[in-house]
XYZ file of C-alpha atoms in Angstrom:
77
model
C 85.773 -47.396 -16.397
C 84.772 -46.711 -12.892
C 88.468 -46.135 -11.930
C 89.001 -43.768 -14.826
C 85.711 -41.860 -14.175
C 86.276 -41.365 -10.515
C 89.901 -40.405 -11.013
C 88.790 -37.655 -13.340
C 86.243 -36.388 -10.825
C 88.829 -36.542 -8.012
C 91.421 -34.653 -9.952
C 88.941 -31.916 -10.769
C 87.713 -31.731 -7.304
C 91.217 -31.520 -5.921
C 92.053 -28.673 -8.166
C 94.602 -30.523 -10.177
C 96.277 -28.664 -13.037
C 94.092 -28.346 -16.157
C 96.451 -30.333 -18.264
C 96.240 -33.267 -15.769
C 92.483 -33.146 -15.778
C 92.366 -32.852 -19.578
C 94.657 -35.922 -19.796
C 92.413 -37.974 -17.577
C 89.380 -37.090 -19.643
C 91.252 -38.078 -22.801
C 92.066 -41.400 -21.164
C 88.442 -42.014 -20.237
C 87.345 -41.008 -23.828
C 89.778 -43.258 -25.369
C 88.178 -46.304 -23.551
C 84.764 -45.646 -25.232
C 83.772 -48.536 -27.316
C 82.870 -48.315 -31.045
C 79.260 -48.631 -30.233
C 79.236 -45.550 -28.053
C 79.197 -47.194 -24.635
C 81.746 -48.015 -21.929
C 82.246 -51.469 -20.294
C 82.916 -52.130 -16.606
C 86.216 -53.667 -17.531
C 88.230 -53.875 -20.759
C 87.047 -57.546 -21.342
C 83.355 -56.787 -20.591
C 80.791 -55.486 -22.975
C 79.396 -51.927 -22.593
C 76.619 -51.480 -20.194
C 74.340 -48.724 -18.943
C 76.063 -48.223 -15.521
C 79.579 -47.862 -16.905
C 78.375 -45.597 -19.723
C 76.345 -43.323 -17.427
C 79.274 -43.063 -15.101
C 81.598 -42.145 -17.841
C 79.339 -39.545 -19.254
C 78.652 -37.853 -15.871
C 82.492 -37.700 -15.189
C 83.217 -36.404 -18.663
C 80.540 -33.715 -18.235
C 81.100 -32.587 -14.832
C 84.874 -32.757 -14.668
C 86.118 -33.202 -18.145
C 84.507 -30.347 -19.931
C 82.751 -32.672 -22.446
C 79.467 -31.059 -23.406
C 76.216 -32.729 -24.524
C 76.909 -31.795 -28.080
C 80.355 -33.481 -28.248
C 80.345 -36.443 -30.556
C 81.489 -38.925 -27.941
C 78.929 -37.759 -25.442
C 76.102 -38.058 -28.079
C 77.414 -41.629 -28.984
C 77.244 -42.536 -25.249
C 73.728 -41.206 -25.002
C 72.821 -43.050 -28.179
C 74.230 -46.318 -26.808
């Protein structure tokens, strides 16, 4: 999750094309777990750090607003 989140933030900061940033956000969103959280690694359970990192990156760089269903699920986690 951290790799995906910081990749998204870096792409946005570097001025990458919108479609590249959107694809990175989609990749991060796709790794969200059914319970709403994100795990540090694919084989680890969700935790608050990974979930918070994902939510910040998605909001700041990925254009995911607080009313987006995935964002709300992450906050609910």
